[in-house]
Tab-separated table of C-alpha atoms in Angstrom:
chain	number	residue	atom	x	y	z
G	21	MET	CA	-2.154	-11.402	-40.570
G	22	ASP	CA	0.789	-13.348	-40.730
G	23	ASP	CA	2.762	-9.964	-41.540
G	24	LEU	CA	0.946	-8.460	-38.382
G	25	ASP	CA	1.762	-11.266	-36.414
G	26	GLN	CA	5.736	-11.330	-37.372
G	27	SER	CA	5.748	-6.968	-37.289
G	28	THR	CA	6.591	-6.885	-33.364
G	29	ALA	CA	9.557	-5.079	-31.267
G	30	LEU	CA	11.306	-7.118	-28.701
G	31	LEU	CA	11.076	-6.163	-25.432
G	32	PRO	CA	12.829	-7.520	-21.978
G	33	GLY	CA	11.360	-10.633	-20.783
G	34	ASP	CA	10.891	-11.833	-23.907
G	35	VAL	CA	7.540	-9.618	-24.402
G	36	ARG	CA	6.755	-8.872	-28.237
G	37	MET	CA	5.206	-6.101	-29.091
G	38	PRO	CA	3.218	-5.414	-32.171
G	39	LEU	CA	4.814	-2.435	-34.303
G	40	LEU	CA	0.899	-1.506	-34.971
G	41	GLY	CA	-1.198	-0.264	-32.481
G	42	PHE	CA	-4.641	1.152	-31.809
G	43	GLY	CA	-4.991	4.459	-29.984
G	44	THR	CA	-8.246	4.917	-27.817
G	45	TRP	CA	-7.189	8.772	-26.622
G	46	GLN	CA	-10.807	10.766	-26.505
G	47	ALA	CA	-12.304	7.225	-27.729
G	48	THR	CA	-15.140	6.909	-24.419
G	49	GLY	CA	-18.149	5.211	-23.933
G	50	GLN	CA	-20.180	3.309	-26.710
G	51	SER	CA	-18.256	5.246	-29.629
G	52	GLY	CA	-15.109	3.591	-27.729
G	53	TYR	CA	-16.316	-0.175	-27.324
G	54	ASP	CA	-17.308	0.414	-31.045
G	55	ALA	CA	-13.518	1.757	-32.534
G	56	VAL	CA	-12.036	-0.992	-30.213
G	57	ARG	CA	-14.290	-3.910	-31.631
G	58	ALA	CA	-13.551	-2.799	-35.253
G	59	ALA	CA	-9.927	-2.346	-34.623
G	60	LEU	CA	-9.915	-5.598	-33.187
G	61	ASP	CA	-12.129	-7.147	-36.372
G	62	ALA	CA	-9.523	-5.199	-38.626
G	63	GLY	CA	-7.179	-7.268	-37.223
G	64	TYR	CA	-5.389	-4.991	-34.860
G	65	ARG	CA	-3.662	-7.000	-31.767
G	66	HIS	CA	-1.987	-4.222	-29.722
G	67	LEU	CA	-4.566	-1.783	-28.158
G	68	ASP	CA	-3.043	1.290	-26.361
G	69	THR	CA	-5.272	2.772	-23.359
G	70	ALA	CA	-4.397	5.182	-20.122
G	71	THR	CA	-5.953	5.647	-16.521
G	72	MET	CA	-6.102	9.126	-17.846
G	73	TYR	CA	-8.216	8.285	-21.216
G	74	GLY	CA	-11.442	7.366	-19.236
G	75	ASN	CA	-11.906	4.218	-21.350
G	76	GLU	CA	-10.671	0.770	-19.766
G	77	GLU	CA	-13.870	-0.623	-19.076
G	78	GLU	CA	-15.012	-0.092	-22.454
G	79	VAL	CA	-11.213	-1.400	-23.737
G	80	GLY	CA	-10.872	-4.597	-21.705
G	81	ARG	CA	-15.390	-5.234	-22.625
G	82	ALA	CA	-14.266	-5.142	-26.459
G	83	VAL	CA	-11.324	-7.464	-25.720
G	84	LYS	CA	-13.470	-9.934	-23.829
G	85	GLU	CA	-16.673	-9.783	-26.380
G	86	SER	CA	-14.249	-9.927	-29.716
G	87	GLY	CA	-13.556	-13.976	-29.027
G	88	LEU	CA	-10.314	-13.185	-29.124
G	89	ARG	CA	-8.102	-14.770	-26.684
G	90	ARG	CA	-6.278	-12.323	-24.291
G	91	GLU	CA	-2.501	-13.761	-25.281
G	92	ASP	CA	-3.107	-12.620	-28.488
G	93	ILE	CA	-3.827	-9.115	-27.654
G	94	PHE	CA	-1.200	-6.639	-26.110
G	95	ILE	CA	-2.410	-4.031	-24.135
G	96	THR	CA	-0.597	-0.768	-22.552
G	97	THR	CA	-1.910	1.363	-20.335
G	98	LYS	CA	-0.063	4.152	-18.136
G	99	LEU	CA	0.342	5.493	-14.962
G	100	PRO	CA	-1.226	9.490	-14.247
G	101	PRO	CA	1.708	11.319	-12.808
G	102	GLU	CA	-0.783	12.542	-10.205
G	103	GLN	CA	-0.656	9.058	-8.713
G	104	VAL	CA	2.482	9.378	-7.558
G	105	GLY	CA	2.263	7.054	-4.372
G	106	ARG	CA	-0.609	5.295	-5.688
G	107	GLU	CA	1.163	3.237	-8.158
G	108	ARG	CA	0.089	0.349	-7.245
G	109	GLU	CA	-3.703	0.835	-6.491
G	110	THR	CA	-3.861	2.355	-9.798
G	111	ILE	CA	-2.589	-0.603	-11.885
G	112	GLU	CA	-5.127	-2.990	-9.689
G	113	ALA	CA	-8.007	-0.325	-10.677
G	114	SER	CA	-6.436	-0.537	-14.173
G	115	LEU	CA	-6.876	-4.611	-14.441
G	116	ARG	CA	-9.835	-4.565	-12.619
G	117	ALA	CA	-11.628	-2.023	-15.337
G	118	LEU	CA	-9.716	-3.888	-18.352
G	119	GLY	CA	-10.991	-7.242	-16.636
G	120	THR	CA	-7.378	-8.976	-17.012
G	121	ASP	CA	-4.577	-10.095	-14.575
G	122	HIS	CA	-2.129	-8.410	-16.259
G	123	VAL	CA	-1.189	-5.722	-18.888
G	124	ASP	CA	1.417	-6.068	-21.011
G	125	LEU	CA	3.192	-2.514	-21.000
G	126	TRP	CA	2.482	-0.151	-18.304
G	127	LEU	CA	4.149	3.459	-18.875
G	128	ILE	CA	4.660	6.743	-16.623
G	129	HIS	CA	2.204	8.778	-18.984
G	130	TRP	CA	4.395	12.176	-18.139
G	131	PRO	CA	7.426	12.721	-15.890
G	132	PRO	CA	5.971	13.521	-12.722
G	133	SER	CA	6.105	17.142	-11.808
G	134	SER	CA	8.699	17.213	-9.108
G	135	PRO	CA	11.863	15.370	-10.393
G	136	ALA	CA	12.539	13.696	-6.657
G	137	ASP	CA	9.630	11.561	-7.926
G	138	SER	CA	11.260	10.147	-10.467
G	139	ILE	CA	12.908	7.071	-9.214
G	140	PRO	CA	10.575	5.894	-6.517
G	141	VAL	CA	7.919	5.990	-9.332
G	142	TRP	CA	9.921	3.913	-11.530
G	143	ARG	CA	11.051	1.355	-8.963
G	144	GLU	CA	7.277	1.044	-8.259
G	145	LEU	CA	6.880	0.268	-11.962
G	146	LEU	CA	9.518	-2.445	-11.520
G	147	ALA	CA	7.916	-3.915	-8.837
G	148	ALA	CA	4.610	-4.247	-10.611
G	149	ARG	CA	6.648	-6.245	-13.501
G	150	ASP	CA	8.165	-8.546	-10.866
G	151	ASP	CA	4.817	-9.309	-9.052
G	152	ASN	CA	3.745	-10.211	-13.241
G	153	LEU	CA	1.009	-7.475	-12.877
G	154	THR	CA	2.570	-5.981	-16.109
G	155	ARG	CA	5.107	-7.879	-18.465
G	156	ALA	CA	7.205	-4.759	-19.796
G	157	VAL	CA	7.423	-1.335	-18.115
G	158	GLY	CA	8.182	1.815	-19.734
G	159	VAL	CA	8.081	5.744	-19.971
G	160	SER	CA	6.163	8.251	-22.066
G	161	ASN	CA	7.064	11.738	-23.392
G	162	TYR	CA	10.317	11.455	-21.510
G	163	SER	CA	13.685	13.133	-22.692
G	164	THR	CA	16.607	11.189	-22.992
G	165	ALA	CA	18.270	12.533	-20.026
G	166	GLN	CA	15.193	11.603	-18.044
G	167	ILE	CA	15.973	8.052	-19.485
G	168	ASP	CA	19.552	7.724	-18.596
G	169	GLU	CA	18.733	8.978	-15.074
G	170	LEU	CA	16.393	5.839	-14.566
G	171	ILE	CA	19.215	3.094	-15.977
G	172	GLN	CA	21.500	5.300	-13.850
G	173	ALA	CA	19.520	4.662	-10.400
G	174	THR	CA	18.281	1.359	-11.235
G	175	GLU	CA	20.308	-0.550	-13.868
G	176	GLU	CA	16.842	-1.242	-15.680
G	177	ASN	CA	15.981	0.346	-19.335
G	178	PRO	CA	12.827	1.312	-19.984
G	179	ALA	CA	11.106	-0.966	-22.051
G	180	VAL	CA	9.236	1.711	-24.481
G	181	ASN	CA	9.115	5.539	-24.997
G	182	GLN	CA	6.318	6.869	-26.192
G	183	ILE	CA	6.631	10.034	-27.646
G	184	ARG	CA	5.172	12.024	-30.070
G	185	TRP	CA	6.778	11.451	-33.478
G	186	SER	CA	5.867	12.012	-37.500
G	187	PRO	CA	7.806	12.492	-40.847
G	188	SER	CA	8.047	16.237	-39.798
G	189	LEU	CA	9.273	15.468	-36.365
G	190	TYR	CA	11.852	13.127	-37.594
G	191	ASP	CA	14.835	13.515	-35.069
G	192	ARG	CA	17.568	10.913	-36.454
G	193	GLN	CA	19.578	11.613	-33.475
G	194	ARG	CA	16.707	10.841	-30.841
G	195	HIS	CA	15.885	7.992	-32.687
G	196	ALA	CA	19.571	6.549	-32.451
G	197	GLU	CA	19.464	7.626	-28.783
G	198	HIS	CA	16.952	5.617	-27.982
G	199	ARG	CA	18.147	2.646	-30.341
G	200	ASP	CA	21.849	2.534	-28.540
G	201	ARG	CA	20.105	2.453	-24.878
G	202	GLY	CA	17.665	-0.579	-25.943
G	203	VAL	CA	14.657	1.186	-25.466
G	204	VAL	CA	11.871	0.758	-28.144
G	205	LEU	CA	10.756	3.984	-29.846
G	206	GLU	CA	6.727	4.552	-29.557
G	207	GLY	CA	5.186	7.271	-31.836
G	208	TYR	CA	1.704	8.386	-31.102
G	209	SER	CA	-0.135	11.504	-33.585
G	210	PRO	CA	1.533	10.123	-36.591
G	211	PHE	CA	-0.737	12.120	-38.646
G	212	LYS	CA	-1.607	15.285	-36.240
G	213	SER	CA	1.760	17.192	-36.997
G	214	THR	CA	2.193	15.418	-40.671
G	215	ASP	CA	0.945	17.270	-43.621
G	216	LEU	CA	-0.942	14.790	-46.052
G	217	ALA	CA	-0.681	16.922	-48.837
G	218	ASP	CA	3.118	17.211	-48.548
G	219	PRO	CA	4.588	16.353	-52.230
G	220	VAL	CA	7.170	14.059	-51.211
G	221	LEU	CA	4.395	11.841	-49.205
G	222	THR	CA	1.835	11.996	-52.564
G	223	ARG	CA	4.486	11.028	-54.667
G	224	ILE	CA	5.590	8.396	-52.711
G	225	ALA	CA	1.874	7.292	-52.027
G	226	ALA	CA	1.273	7.185	-56.003
G	227	ALA	CA	4.138	5.257	-56.843
G	228	HIS	CA	2.533	2.337	-54.067
G	229	GLY	CA	-1.241	2.821	-55.089
G	230	VAL	CA	-1.907	3.745	-51.640
G	231	SER	CA	-2.562	6.467	-49.514
G	232	PRO	CA	-0.217	9.350	-48.270
G	233	ALA	CA	-1.486	8.193	-44.413
G	234	LYS	CA	-0.545	4.472	-45.367
G	235	VAL	CA	2.948	5.529	-46.322
G	236	VAL	CA	3.523	7.506	-43.120
G	237	LEU	CA	2.648	4.313	-40.898
G	238	ARG	CA	4.781	2.442	-42.923
G	239	TRP	CA	7.761	4.577	-42.390
G	240	HIS	CA	7.234	4.248	-38.794
G	241	ILE	CA	7.276	-0.043	-39.493
G	242	ASP	CA	10.456	0.091	-41.526
G	243	HIS	CA	11.822	2.036	-38.964
G	244	GLU	CA	11.145	-0.723	-36.384
G	245	ILE	CA	9.331	2.318	-34.434
G	246	VAL	CA	6.026	1.534	-32.868
G	247	VAL	CA	2.668	3.188	-34.181
G	248	ILE	CA	-0.807	3.969	-32.464
G	249	PRO	CA	-2.879	5.750	-34.797
G	250	LYS	CA	-6.385	6.419	-33.357
G	251	SER	CA	-9.449	6.714	-35.048
G	252	VAL	CA	-13.328	6.032	-34.231
G	253	THR	CA	-14.363	5.626	-38.251
G	254	PRO	CA	-14.379	1.554	-39.220
G	255	GLU	CA	-13.402	2.761	-42.678
G	256	ARG	CA	-10.311	4.462	-41.411
G	257	ILE	CA	-9.576	1.825	-38.964
G	258	ARG	CA	-9.862	-0.700	-41.393
G	259	ALA	CA	-7.454	1.368	-44.017
G	260	ASN	CA	-5.084	2.329	-41.330
G	261	ALA	CA	-4.562	-1.621	-40.693
G	262	ASP	CA	-4.361	-2.399	-43.954
G	263	ILE	CA	-0.263	-1.174	-44.319
G	264	TRP	CA	1.593	-5.156	-45.409
G	265	ASP	CA	1.161	-5.317	-48.694
G	266	PHE	CA	4.047	-3.083	-49.324
G	267	SER	CA	7.348	-1.342	-48.245
G	268	LEU	CA	9.396	1.648	-48.868
G	269	THR	CA	12.894	1.808	-50.609
G	270	ALA	CA	15.686	3.142	-49.021
G	271	GLU	CA	15.721	5.888	-51.323
G	272	GLU	CA	12.135	6.841	-49.838
G	273	MET	CA	13.144	5.892	-46.337
G	274	ARG	CA	15.596	9.007	-46.917
G	275	ASP	CA	12.928	11.656	-48.693
G	276	ILE	CA	10.536	10.950	-45.613
G	277	ASP	CA	13.080	11.825	-42.760
G	278	ALA	CA	14.073	14.907	-44.696
G	279	LEU	CA	10.806	16.366	-44.152
G	280	GLY	CA	12.147	16.112	-40.365
G	281	THR	CA	14.930	18.303	-40.806
């Protein structure tokens, strides 16, 4: 648990975001609640949800009934692009569903369909942060050019950009572009585009006595990229949280990076 507490990315405003999070997409109803409870029991302290997922109530109830302190759990939710013009109403609904007076991170889930809406939506997120409804704000599924547009208009960097990421999608330049702008890269769907039987992953996994899935998660952590695996299976939830007793060598990291070229 000590490692889990220490492995964080620093966001503006001295907000610490755990590098390992629990994704809740498609985890709804009782099974969604059970999955979040299992994740909290396994040591996760970062939960990723969204208005679009329809499970904020279950996530909030799981947090409340876990017995953990709210300030010890990092909660992300997201604004659907079709809620342009109703940003404040949307976050207030999220907070009611989650049973909290603030989230730790609020993201624009996808770039708005009309580019003209991009800056006004971003300004609304900044206003919500300034009103303490969220501790940090960011984006999801944005290109570097779209991020630059926000920065140029407001001189405020998104704290985070959550995008699809995995060894086979590794893009050194994109990674560097985020770092150069002070934007934390957060990867979702770490396994969806990964061949866990890839010889590079199986060789490195065998060297550490762990599964290839754990190698993929550790690769994110060792790059200081936030990763949010999702599962509703308690055994897998526990296994995915148990990645703190090994780390990858520089050579192993390079070998995994090369899967993306």
